[in-house]
Amino acid sequence: MTQDRITFALPKGRLLPLVAGILRDAGILRLDLEENGRRLVYNDPERGLRYLICRTADVPTFVEYGAADLGIAGKDVILEQGKDICELADLGFGQCKFVVAVPSSKLELYKDGLSGYLSHFGQLRVATKFPRVAESYLRSKGLPGEVIKLSGNIELAPLVGLAEVIIDLVSTGRTLQENNLVAIDEIAEATARLVANRVSYRVKYNRLVPFIEAIKKSC
Ligand SMILES: Nc1ncnc2c1ncn2[C@@H]1O[C@H](COP(=O)(O)OP(=O)(O)OP(=O)(O)O)[C@@H](O)[C@H]1O
Ligand SMILES: O=P(O)(O)OC[C@H]1O[C@H](OP(=O)(O)OP(=O)(O)O)[C@H](O)[C@@H]1O
């Protein structure tokens, strides 16, 4: 880690325009980050700042290993990754929630919940992009379900018999609705969080604090 340079790990995709806007409003970011570009590192040597464009799910990894001092990631990703990083602030945007959803045509089978379904049908397969969150949910309910990890388009799984249930993120609810799925439980809400590498937060504290305060103020 370079001692005086500050590196930010930013999530590409739907959060990037929001994050870039906040960093700009905070007076930190002066560069144009191409939202759909291929460039992954942006340097601002005059200010001693660097920005990494990361896959959303990888932001906590870049921060944990000190490749970035600060990062912005959804709470969903932070929960799933379980990395050893400092969570500094809830930035309030990027709101969504983890839900458990089933085909609306089969809702009747879940009237006694997932345990009722499981005791009747003997199996419960849960498709998700968030296996840790799903395992922990099943454990908390005492359900011996099988978690099937997918990379996206999770809603497809119950429509074609790959799984009975999905655990996925919802914001508008449109994807569930358009695929005839209905939420039967909510697990947790998620918003974007400002995170820091544990060592950077101690060693570079004086340099980081103005950035942290400016980001919090512009949210
Ligand atoms: N409706 C939503 N669905 C998914 N994520 C959402 C939603 N609303 C807000 N978010 C936030 O946006 C982040 C996901 O952003 P995005 O969809 O761009 O990434 P991704 O598709 O998971 O990543 P990648 O394309 O790299 O696999 C989530 O981690 C979450 O914090
Ligand atoms: O409630 P809504 O506003 O419809 O949003 C929810 C959808 O958005 C996310 O998918 P994303 O667009 O990230 O694509 P993915 O399935 O490839 O992850 C999520 O996994 C849902 O599918």
Coordinates of N, CA and C and ligand atoms in Angstrom, one line a residue:
M1 N 0.9 -1.2 0.0 CA 0.0 0.0 0.0 C 0.9 1.2 0.0
T2 N 0.7 2.1 -1.0 CA 1.5 3.4 -1.0 C 1.1 4.2 0.2
Q3 N 2.0 4.7 1.0 CA 1.7 5.4 2.2 C 0.7 6.6 2.1
D4 N 1.1 7.5 1.1 CA 0.2 8.7 1.1 C -0.9 8.7 0.1
R5 N -0.9 7.7 -0.8 CA -1.9 7.7 -1.8 C -3.2 7.0 -1.3
I6 N -4.3 7.5 -1.6 CA -5.6 6.9 -1.2 C -6.2 6.2 -2.4
T7 N -6.5 5.0 -2.3 CA -7.2 4.2 -3.3 C -8.6 3.9 -2.9
F8 N -9.5 4.1 -3.8 CA -10.9 3.8 -3.7 C -11.3 2.6 -4.5
A9 N -12.0 1.6 -4.0 CA -12.6 0.6 -4.8 C -14.0 0.9 -5.0
L10 N -14.4 1.1 -6.3 CA -15.7 1.5 -6.6 C -16.4 0.3 -7.3
P11 N -17.8 0.2 -7.1 CA -18.5 -0.9 -7.7 C -18.9 -0.5 -9.1
K12 N -18.6 -1.4 -10.1 CA -19.2 -1.0 -11.4 C -20.7 -1.4 -11.5
G13 N -21.3 -1.1 -12.6 CA -22.7 -1.5 -12.7 C -23.7 -0.4 -12.2
R14 N -24.8 -0.8 -11.6 CA -25.9 0.2 -11.3 C -25.5 1.1 -10.2
L15 N -24.5 0.8 -9.4 CA -24.1 1.7 -8.3 C -23.1 2.8 -8.8
L16 N -22.4 2.5 -9.9 CA -21.3 3.4 -10.2 C -21.8 4.9 -10.5
P17 N -22.8 5.1 -11.3 CA -23.2 6.5 -11.5 C -23.6 7.2 -10.2
L18 N -24.2 6.5 -9.2 CA -24.6 7.1 -7.9 C -23.3 7.4 -7.1
V19 N -22.4 6.4 -7.1 CA -21.2 6.6 -6.3 C -20.3 7.7 -6.9
A20 N -20.2 7.8 -8.2 CA -19.4 8.8 -8.9 C -20.1 10.2 -8.6
G21 N -21.4 10.3 -8.6 CA -22.1 11.6 -8.3 C -21.8 12.0 -6.9
I22 N -21.8 11.1 -5.9 CA -21.5 11.4 -4.5 C -20.0 11.9 -4.3
L23 N -19.1 11.1 -5.0 CA -17.7 11.5 -4.8 C -17.4 12.9 -5.5
R24 N -18.2 13.1 -6.5 CA -18.0 14.4 -7.2 C -18.6 15.6 -6.3
D25 N -19.8 15.3 -5.8 CA -20.4 16.3 -4.9 C -19.6 16.5 -3.6
A26 N -18.9 15.5 -3.2 CA -18.0 15.6 -2.0 C -16.7 16.3 -2.3
G27 N -16.5 16.7 -3.6 CA -15.3 17.4 -4.0 C -14.1 16.5 -4.1
I28 N -14.3 15.2 -4.2 CA -13.2 14.2 -4.2 C -12.9 13.9 -5.6
L29 N -13.9 13.5 -6.4 CA -13.6 13.0 -7.8 C -13.7 14.1 -8.8
R30 N -12.6 14.2 -9.6 CA -12.6 15.2 -10.6 C -12.5 14.6 -12.0
L31 N -12.4 13.3 -12.0 CA -12.2 12.6 -13.3 C -13.6 12.1 -13.8
D32 N -13.6 11.9 -15.1 CA -14.8 11.3 -15.7 C -14.6 9.7 -15.7
L33 N -15.5 9.0 -15.0 CA -15.4 7.6 -15.0 C -16.3 7.1 -16.0
E34 N -15.8 6.3 -17.0 CA -16.7 5.9 -18.1 C -17.6 4.7 -17.5
E35 N -18.9 5.0 -17.5 CA -19.8 4.0 -16.9 C -19.8 2.6 -17.6
N36 N -19.6 2.7 -18.9 CA -19.6 1.4 -19.7 C -18.3 1.1 -20.3
G37 N -17.2 1.8 -19.8 CA -15.9 1.6 -20.4 C -15.2 0.4 -20.0
R38 N -14.0 0.2 -20.5 CA -13.2 -1.0 -20.1 C -12.0 -0.6 -19.2
R39 N -11.8 0.7 -19.0 CA -10.7 1.1 -18.2 C -11.0 0.8 -16.7
L40 N -10.0 0.3 -16.0 CA -10.3 -0.2 -14.6 C -9.6 0.6 -13.6
V41 N -8.6 1.4 -14.0 CA -7.9 2.2 -13.0 C -7.8 3.7 -13.4
Y42 N -8.2 4.6 -12.6 CA -8.2 6.0 -12.9 C -7.3 6.7 -11.8
N43 N -6.3 7.5 -12.3 CA -5.4 8.1 -11.4 C -5.6 9.6 -11.3
D44 N -5.5 10.2 -10.1 CA -5.5 11.6 -10.0 C -4.2 12.0 -9.2
P45 N -3.1 12.0 -9.9 CA -1.8 12.1 -9.1 C -1.7 13.4 -8.4
E46 N -2.3 14.5 -8.9 CA -2.1 15.8 -8.2 C -2.7 15.7 -6.8
R47 N -3.8 14.9 -6.6 CA -4.4 14.8 -5.3 C -4.0 13.6 -4.6
G48 N -3.2 12.7 -5.2 CA -2.8 11.5 -4.6 C -3.9 10.5 -4.4
L49 N -4.8 10.5 -5.5 CA -6.0 9.6 -5.4 C -6.0 8.6 -6.6
R50 N -6.6 7.5 -6.3 CA -6.7 6.5 -7.3 C -8.0 5.7 -7.2
Y51 N -8.6 5.4 -8.3 CA -10.0 4.8 -8.3 C -9.9 3.5 -9.0
L52 N -10.4 2.4 -8.4 CA -10.4 1.1 -9.1 C -11.8 0.7 -9.4
I53 N -12.1 0.3 -10.6 CA -13.5 -0.1 -11.0 C -13.5 -1.6 -10.8
C54 N -14.3 -2.1 -9.8 CA -14.3 -3.5 -9.4 C -15.7 -4.1 -9.7
R55 N -15.7 -5.4 -9.9 CA -17.0 -6.1 -9.9 C -17.6 -5.8 -8.5
T56 N -18.9 -5.6 -8.4 CA -19.5 -5.2 -7.2 C -19.2 -6.1 -6.0
A57 N -19.3 -7.4 -6.3 CA -19.0 -8.4 -5.3 C -17.6 -8.5 -4.8
D58 N -16.7 -7.9 -5.6 CA -15.3 -8.0 -5.3 C -14.8 -6.8 -4.5
V59 N -15.6 -5.7 -4.3 CA -15.1 -4.6 -3.6 C -14.6 -4.9 -2.2
P60 N -15.3 -5.7 -1.4 CA -14.8 -6.1 0.0 C -13.4 -6.8 -0.1
T61 N -13.2 -7.6 -1.1 CA -11.9 -8.3 -1.3 C -10.8 -7.3 -1.5
F62 N -11.0 -6.4 -2.4 CA -9.9 -5.4 -2.7 C -9.6 -4.6 -1.4
V63 N -10.6 -4.3 -0.7 CA -10.4 -3.5 0.6 C -9.8 -4.4 1.7
E64 N -10.2 -5.6 1.8 CA -9.7 -6.4 2.9 C -8.2 -6.6 2.7
Y65 N -7.7 -6.9 1.5 CA -6.3 -7.1 1.2 C -5.5 -5.9 1.1
G66 N -6.1 -4.7 1.2 CA -5.4 -3.4 1.2 C -5.0 -2.9 -0.2
A67 N -5.6 -3.6 -1.2 CA -5.4 -3.1 -2.6 C -6.1 -1.7 -2.7
A68 N -7.1 -1.5 -1.9 CA -7.8 -0.2 -1.8 C -8.0 0.1 -0.3
D69 N -7.9 1.4 0.0 CA -8.0 1.9 1.3 C -9.5 2.0 1.7
L70 N -10.3 2.6 0.8 CA -11.7 2.8 1.0 C -12.5 2.1 -0.1
G71 N -13.7 1.8 0.2 CA -14.5 1.2 -0.9 C -16.0 1.5 -0.6
I72 N -16.8 1.3 -1.7 CA -18.2 1.4 -1.5 C -18.9 0.2 -2.1
A73 N -19.7 -0.4 -1.2 CA -20.3 -1.7 -1.6 C -21.7 -1.8 -1.0
G74 N -22.6 -2.6 -1.6 CA -23.9 -2.8 -1.0 C -23.8 -3.7 0.3
K75 N -24.7 -3.5 1.2 CA -24.6 -4.3 2.4 C -24.9 -5.8 2.1
D76 N -25.6 -6.0 1.0 CA -25.9 -7.4 0.6 C -24.6 -8.1 0.3
V77 N -23.7 -7.4 -0.4 CA -22.4 -8.0 -0.8 C -21.5 -8.1 0.5
I78 N -21.6 -7.1 1.3 CA -20.8 -7.2 2.6 C -21.2 -8.4 3.4
L79 N -22.5 -8.6 3.5 CA -23.0 -9.7 4.3 C -22.6 -11.1 3.7
E80 N -22.7 -11.1 2.3 CA -22.3 -12.3 1.6 C -20.9 -12.7 1.7
Q81 N -20.0 -11.6 1.6 CA -18.6 -11.9 1.5 C -18.0 -12.1 2.9
G82 N -18.5 -11.5 3.9 CA -18.0 -11.7 5.3 C -16.6 -11.4 5.4
K83 N -16.1 -10.3 4.8 CA -14.7 -10.0 4.8 C -14.4 -9.2 6.1
D84 N -13.1 -9.2 6.4 CA -12.6 -8.5 7.6 C -12.3 -7.0 7.3
I85 N -13.3 -6.2 7.2 CA -13.2 -4.8 6.8 C -13.9 -3.9 7.8
C86 N -13.7 -2.6 7.8 CA -14.4 -1.7 8.7 C -15.6 -1.1 7.9
E87 N -16.8 -1.2 8.5 CA -17.9 -0.5 7.9 C -18.1 0.8 8.5
L88 N -17.9 1.9 7.7 CA -17.8 3.2 8.3 C -19.1 4.0 8.3
A89 N -19.9 3.8 7.2 CA -21.1 4.6 7.1 C -22.1 3.9 6.2
D90 N -23.4 4.1 6.6 CA -24.5 3.7 5.7 C -24.8 4.9 4.8
L91 N -24.6 4.8 3.5 CA -24.7 5.9 2.6 C -26.2 6.1 2.1
G92 N -27.0 5.2 2.4 CA -28.5 5.4 2.2 C -29.0 5.1 0.8
F93 N -28.1 5.1 -0.2 CA -28.7 4.9 -1.6 C -28.5 3.4 -1.9
G94 N -29.0 3.0 -3.1 CA -28.9 1.6 -3.6 C -29.7 0.7 -2.7
Q95 N -30.9 1.2 -2.3 CA -31.8 0.4 -1.5 C -32.3 -0.8 -2.1
C96 N -32.3 -1.9 -1.5 CA -32.9 -3.1 -2.0 C -33.1 -4.1 -0.7
K97 N -33.7 -5.2 -0.9 CA -33.8 -6.1 0.2 C -33.7 -7.6 -0.3
F98 N -33.2 -8.4 0.6 CA -33.2 -9.9 0.3 C -34.6 -10.4 0.6
V99 N -35.1 -11.1 -0.4 CA -36.4 -11.8 -0.1 C -36.3 -13.3 -0.5
V100 N -37.3 -14.0 0.1 CA -37.5 -15.4 -0.2 C -38.7 -15.4 -1.1
A101 N -38.6 -16.0 -2.3 CA -39.8 -15.9 -3.2 C -40.0 -17.3 -3.8
V102 N -41.3 -17.5 -4.2 CA -41.8 -18.7 -4.7 C -42.7 -18.4 -5.9
P103 N -43.0 -19.4 -6.8 CA -44.0 -19.1 -7.9 C -45.3 -18.8 -7.3
S104 N -46.0 -17.8 -7.8 CA -47.3 -17.4 -7.2 C -48.3 -18.6 -7.4
S105 N -48.1 -19.4 -8.5 CA -49.1 -20.5 -8.7 C -48.9 -21.6 -7.6
K106 N -47.8 -21.5 -6.8 CA -47.6 -22.6 -5.8 C -47.7 -22.0 -4.4
L107 N -48.2 -20.7 -4.3 CA -48.2 -20.1 -3.0 C -49.0 -20.9 -2.0
E108 N -50.1 -21.5 -2.4 CA -50.9 -22.3 -1.5 C -50.0 -23.3 -0.7
L109 N -49.0 -23.9 -1.4 CA -48.2 -25.0 -0.8 C -47.3 -24.4 0.3
Y110 N -47.2 -23.1 0.4 CA -46.3 -22.5 1.4 C -47.1 -21.8 2.5
K111 N -48.4 -22.2 2.7 CA -49.2 -21.5 3.7 C -48.7 -21.8 5.1
D112 N -48.0 -22.9 5.3 CA -47.4 -23.2 6.6 C -45.9 -22.9 6.5
G113 N -45.5 -22.1 5.6 CA -44.1 -21.7 5.5 C -43.3 -22.7 4.8
L114 N -42.0 -22.4 4.8 CA -41.0 -23.3 4.1 C -41.0 -24.7 4.8
S115 N -41.1 -24.7 6.2 CA -41.0 -25.9 6.9 C -42.2 -26.8 6.6
G116 N -43.4 -26.2 6.4 CA -44.6 -26.9 6.0 C -44.4 -27.6 4.6
Y117 N -43.8 -26.8 3.7 CA -43.5 -27.3 2.4 C -42.6 -28.5 2.4
L118 N -41.5 -28.3 3.2 CA -40.4 -29.3 3.3 C -41.0 -30.6 3.9
S119 N -41.8 -30.5 4.9 CA -42.3 -31.7 5.6 C -43.2 -32.4 4.6
H120 N -43.9 -31.7 3.8 CA -44.8 -32.3 2.9 C -44.1 -32.9 1.6
F121 N -43.2 -32.2 1.1 CA -42.6 -32.6 -0.2 C -41.2 -33.2 -0.1
G122 N -40.6 -33.0 1.1 CA -39.3 -33.7 1.4 C -38.1 -33.1 0.8
Q123 N -38.2 -32.1 0.0 CA -37.0 -31.4 -0.5 C -37.3 -29.9 -0.7
L124 N -36.2 -29.1 -0.4 CA -36.3 -27.7 -0.6 C -35.0 -27.2 -1.2
R125 N -35.0 -26.8 -2.5 CA -33.8 -26.3 -3.1 C -34.0 -24.8 -3.3
V126 N -33.0 -24.1 -2.9 CA -33.0 -22.6 -2.9 C -31.9 -22.1 -3.9
A127 N -32.4 -21.5 -5.0 CA -31.4 -20.9 -5.9 C -31.1 -19.5 -5.5
T128 N -29.8 -19.1 -5.6 CA -29.4 -17.8 -5.2 C -28.1 -17.4 -5.7
K129 N -27.8 -16.1 -5.7 CA -26.5 -15.6 -6.1 C -25.7 -15.4 -4.7
F130 N -26.4 -15.5 -3.6 CA -25.9 -15.2 -2.3 C -25.9 -16.5 -1.4
P131 N -25.0 -17.5 -1.6 CA -25.1 -18.7 -0.9 C -24.9 -18.6 0.6
R132 N -24.1 -17.7 1.0 CA -23.8 -17.6 2.5 C -25.1 -17.0 3.2
V133 N -25.7 -16.0 2.5 CA -26.9 -15.5 3.1 C -28.0 -16.5 3.1
A134 N -28.1 -17.3 2.1 CA -29.1 -18.4 2.0 C -28.9 -19.4 3.0
E135 N -27.6 -19.9 3.2 CA -27.3 -20.9 4.2 C -27.7 -20.4 5.6
S136 N -27.3 -19.2 5.8 CA -27.5 -18.6 7.2 C -29.1 -18.5 7.4
Y137 N -29.8 -18.1 6.4 CA -31.3 -18.0 6.5 C -31.9 -19.4 6.9
L138 N -31.4 -20.4 6.1 CA -32.0 -21.8 6.3 C -31.6 -22.3 7.7
R139 N -30.4 -22.0 8.1 CA -29.9 -22.4 9.4 C -30.8 -21.8 10.5
S140 N -31.0 -20.5 10.3 CA -31.8 -19.7 11.3 C -33.2 -20.3 11.5
K141 N -33.7 -20.9 10.4 CA -35.1 -21.5 10.4 C -35.1 -23.0 10.7
G142 N -33.9 -23.5 10.8 CA -33.7 -24.9 11.1 C -34.2 -25.8 9.9
L143 N -34.0 -25.3 8.7 CA -34.4 -26.0 7.5 C -33.2 -26.7 6.8
P144 N -33.3 -27.9 6.5 CA -32.2 -28.6 5.8 C -32.3 -28.5 4.3
G145 N -32.4 -27.2 3.8 CA -32.5 -27.1 2.3 C -31.2 -27.1 1.6
E146 N -31.3 -27.3 0.3 CA -30.0 -27.4 -0.5 C -29.9 -26.0 -1.2
V147 N -28.7 -25.4 -1.1 CA -28.5 -24.1 -1.8 C -27.9 -24.3 -3.1
I148 N -28.5 -23.8 -4.2 CA -27.9 -23.9 -5.5 C -27.4 -22.5 -5.9
K149 N -26.1 -22.4 -6.1 CA -25.5 -21.1 -6.5 C -25.6 -20.8 -8.0
L150 N -26.3 -19.7 -8.3 CA -26.3 -19.2 -9.7 C -25.6 -17.9 -9.8
S151 N -25.3 -17.4 -11.0 CA -24.6 -16.1 -11.2 C -25.5 -15.0 -11.5
G152 N -26.8 -15.3 -11.9 CA -27.7 -14.2 -12.2 C -29.0 -14.8 -12.7
N153 N -29.9 -13.9 -13.1 CA -31.3 -14.3 -13.5 C -31.8 -15.5 -12.7
I154 N -31.7 -15.3 -11.4 CA -32.1 -16.3 -10.4 C -33.6 -16.7 -10.5
E155 N -34.4 -15.7 -11.0 CA -35.8 -15.9 -11.1 C -36.2 -17.1 -12.0
L156 N -35.2 -17.4 -12.9 CA -35.5 -18.5 -13.9 C -35.6 -19.9 -13.1
A157 N -34.9 -20.0 -12.1 CA -34.7 -21.4 -11.5 C -36.1 -22.0 -11.1
P158 N -37.0 -21.3 -10.4 CA -38.2 -22.0 -10.0 C -39.2 -22.2 -11.2
L159 N -38.9 -21.4 -12.2 CA -39.8 -21.5 -13.4 C -39.6 -22.8 -14.2
V160 N -38.4 -23.3 -14.0 CA -38.0 -24.5 -14.8 C -37.7 -25.7 -14.0
G161 N -38.0 -25.6 -12.7 CA -37.8 -26.8 -11.8 C -36.4 -27.0 -11.3
L162 N -35.6 -26.0 -11.4 CA -34.2 -26.2 -10.9 C -34.2 -26.0 -9.4
A163 N -35.1 -25.2 -8.8 CA -35.3 -25.0 -7.4 C -36.7 -24.7 -7.1
E164 N -37.1 -24.9 -5.8 CA -38.5 -24.6 -5.4 C -38.6 -23.1 -5.1
V165 N -37.5 -22.5 -4.5 CA -37.5 -21.2 -3.9 C -36.3 -20.4 -4.4
I166 N -36.4 -19.1 -4.4 CA -35.2 -18.3 -4.6 C -35.0 -17.3 -3.4
I167 N -33.7 -17.0 -3.2 CA -33.4 -15.9 -2.3 C -32.6 -14.9 -3.2
D168 N -33.2 -13.7 -3.3 CA -32.6 -12.7 -4.2 C -32.9 -11.3 -3.8
L169 N -32.3 -10.3 -4.4 CA -32.5 -8.9 -4.1 C -33.7 -8.4 -4.9
V170 N -34.5 -7.6 -4.2 CA -35.6 -6.9 -4.9 C -35.5 -5.4 -4.6
S171 N -35.8 -4.6 -5.6 CA -36.0 -3.2 -5.3 C -37.4 -2.8 -5.7
T172 N -37.7 -2.7 -7.1 CA -39.0 -2.3 -7.5 C -40.0 -3.5 -7.4
G173 N -39.5 -4.7 -7.4 CA -40.4 -5.9 -7.4 C -40.9 -6.3 -8.8
R174 N -40.4 -5.5 -9.8 CA -40.8 -5.8 -11.2 C -40.4 -7.2 -11.7
T175 N -39.1 -7.5 -11.4 CA -38.6 -8.8 -11.9 C -39.4 -10.0 -11.3
L176 N -39.7 -9.9 -10.0 CA -40.6 -11.0 -9.4 C -41.9 -11.0 -10.1
Q177 N -42.5 -9.9 -10.3 CA -43.9 -9.8 -10.9 C -43.9 -10.3 -12.3
E178 N -42.9 -9.9 -13.1 CA -42.9 -10.3 -14.5 C -42.6 -11.8 -14.7
N179 N -42.1 -12.4 -13.6 CA -41.8 -13.9 -13.7 C -42.8 -14.7 -12.8
N180 N -43.9 -14.0 -12.4 CA -44.9 -14.7 -11.6 C -44.4 -15.3 -10.4
L181 N -43.6 -14.6 -9.7 CA -43.0 -15.0 -8.4 C -43.6 -14.0 -7.3
V182 N -43.6 -14.6 -6.1 CA -44.1 -13.7 -5.0 C -43.2 -13.9 -3.8
A183 N -43.0 -12.8 -3.1 CA -42.1 -12.9 -1.9 C -42.9 -13.5 -0.7
I184 N -42.4 -14.4 0.0 CA -43.0 -15.0 1.2 C -42.3 -14.6 2.5
D185 N -41.1 -14.1 2.4 CA -40.4 -13.6 3.6 C -39.3 -12.6 3.2
E186 N -39.0 -11.7 4.1 CA -37.9 -10.8 3.9 C -36.8 -11.1 4.9
I187 N -35.6 -11.0 4.4 CA -34.5 -11.4 5.2 C -33.8 -10.2 5.8
A188 N -33.4 -9.2 4.9 CA -32.7 -8.0 5.4 C -32.8 -7.0 4.3
E189 N -32.7 -5.7 4.8 CA -32.6 -4.6 3.9 C -31.1 -4.3 3.6
A190 N -30.9 -3.7 2.4 CA -29.5 -3.4 2.1 C -29.4 -2.0 1.4
T191 N -28.3 -1.3 1.8 CA -28.0 0.0 1.2 C -26.5 0.0 1.0
A192 N -26.0 1.0 0.2 CA -24.6 1.1 0.0 C -23.9 1.6 1.3
R193 N -22.7 1.0 1.5 CA -21.9 1.3 2.7 C -20.5 1.7 2.3
L194 N -20.0 2.6 3.1 CA -18.6 3.1 2.9 C -17.7 2.1 3.8
V195 N -16.7 1.5 3.3 CA -15.9 0.6 4.0 C -14.4 0.9 3.9
A196 N -13.6 0.4 4.9 CA -12.2 0.8 4.9 C -11.4 -0.5 5.2
N197 N -10.2 -0.5 4.7 CA -9.2 -1.5 5.1 C -8.8 -1.2 6.5
R198 N -8.7 -2.3 7.4 CA -8.5 -2.1 8.8 C -7.1 -1.4 9.1
V199 N -6.1 -1.8 8.3 CA -4.8 -1.2 8.6 C -4.8 0.3 8.1
S200 N -5.3 0.5 6.9 CA -5.3 1.9 6.4 C -6.1 2.8 7.3
Y201 N -7.2 2.3 7.9 CA -8.0 3.1 8.7 C -7.2 3.6 10.0
R202 N -6.3 2.8 10.4 CA -5.4 3.2 11.5 C -4.2 4.0 11.1
V203 N -3.5 3.5 10.0 CA -2.3 4.1 9.6 C -2.5 5.4 8.9
K204 N -3.6 5.5 8.1 CA -3.8 6.7 7.3 C -5.0 7.5 7.8
Y205 N -5.3 7.3 9.1 CA -6.5 7.9 9.7 C -6.6 9.4 9.3
N206 N -5.6 10.2 9.6 CA -5.7 11.6 9.4 C -6.0 12.0 8.0
R207 N -5.5 11.2 7.1 CA -5.7 11.5 5.6 C -7.1 11.1 5.2
L208 N -7.5 10.0 5.8 CA -8.8 9.4 5.4 C -10.0 10.2 5.9
V209 N -9.9 10.7 7.1 CA -11.1 11.3 7.8 C -11.8 12.4 6.9
P210 N -11.0 13.3 6.4 CA -11.7 14.4 5.6 C -12.5 13.8 4.4
F211 N -12.0 12.7 3.8 CA -12.8 12.0 2.7 C -14.0 11.4 3.2
I212 N -13.9 10.7 4.4 CA -15.0 10.0 5.0 C -16.1 11.0 5.3
E213 N -15.7 12.1 6.0 CA -16.7 13.1 6.4 C -17.3 13.8 5.2
A214 N -16.6 14.0 4.1 CA -17.1 14.7 2.9 C -18.1 13.7 2.2
I215 N -17.8 12.5 2.2 CA -18.7 11.5 1.6 C -20.0 11.4 2.4
K216 N -19.9 11.3 3.7 CA -21.1 11.2 4.5 C -22.0 12.4 4.3
K217 N -21.3 13.6 4.2 CA -22.1 14.9 4.1 C -22.8 15.0 2.8
S218 N -22.2 14.4 1.7 CA -22.9 14.5 0.4 C -23.9 13.5 0.1
C219 N -24.2 12.6 1.1 CA -25.2 11.5 0.9 C -26.6 11.9 1.3
Ligands
LIG1 N1 -32.8 -4.3 -7.6 C1 -31.5 -4.6 -7.3 N2 -31.0 -5.7 -7.6 C2 -29.7 -6.0 -7.3 N3 -28.9 -5.1 -6.7 C3 -29.4 -3.9 -6.3 C4 -30.7 -3.6 -6.6 N4 -31.0 -2.4 -6.2 C5 -29.8 -1.9 -5.6 N5 -28.9 -2.9 -5.7 C6 -27.5 -2.8 -5.3 O1 -26.6 -2.8 -6.4 C7 -25.7 -3.8 -6.3 C8 -25.6 -4.6 -7.5 O2 -25.2 -3.8 -8.6 P1 -25.2 -4.5 -10.1 O3 -26.5 -5.1 -10.4 O4 -24.6 -3.5 -11.0 O5 -24.2 -5.7 -9.8 P2 -24.2 -7.2 -10.2 O6 -25.1 -7.3 -11.5 O7 -24.6 -7.9 -9.0 O8 -22.7 -7.3 -10.6 P3 -22.0 -8.0 -11.7 O9 -22.7 -7.6 -13.0 O10 -20.6 -7.5 -11.6 O11 -22.2 -9.5 -11.4 C9 -26.1 -4.7 -5.2 O12 -24.9 -5.2 -4.5 C10 -27.0 -3.9 -4.3 O13 -26.3 -3.3 -3.3
LIG2 O1 -37.0 -5.6 -8.0 P1 -36.3 -5.3 -9.3 O2 -36.2 -3.8 -9.4 O3 -36.9 -5.9 -10.5 O4 -34.8 -5.8 -9.2 C1 -34.5 -7.1 -8.8 C2 -33.7 -7.7 -9.9 O5 -32.5 -7.0 -10.0 C3 -31.4 -7.8 -9.8 O6 -30.9 -8.5 -10.9 P2 -29.8 -7.8 -11.8 O7 -30.5 -6.7 -12.7 O8 -28.7 -7.2 -11.0 O9 -29.4 -8.9 -12.8 P3 -28.8 -10.4 -12.4 O10 -30.0 -11.2 -12.2 O11 -28.0 -10.7 -13.6 O12 -28.0 -10.2 -11.1 C4 -31.9 -8.9 -8.8 O13 -31.1 -10.1 -8.8 C5 -33.3 -9.1 -9.4 O14 -33.3 -10.0 -10.5

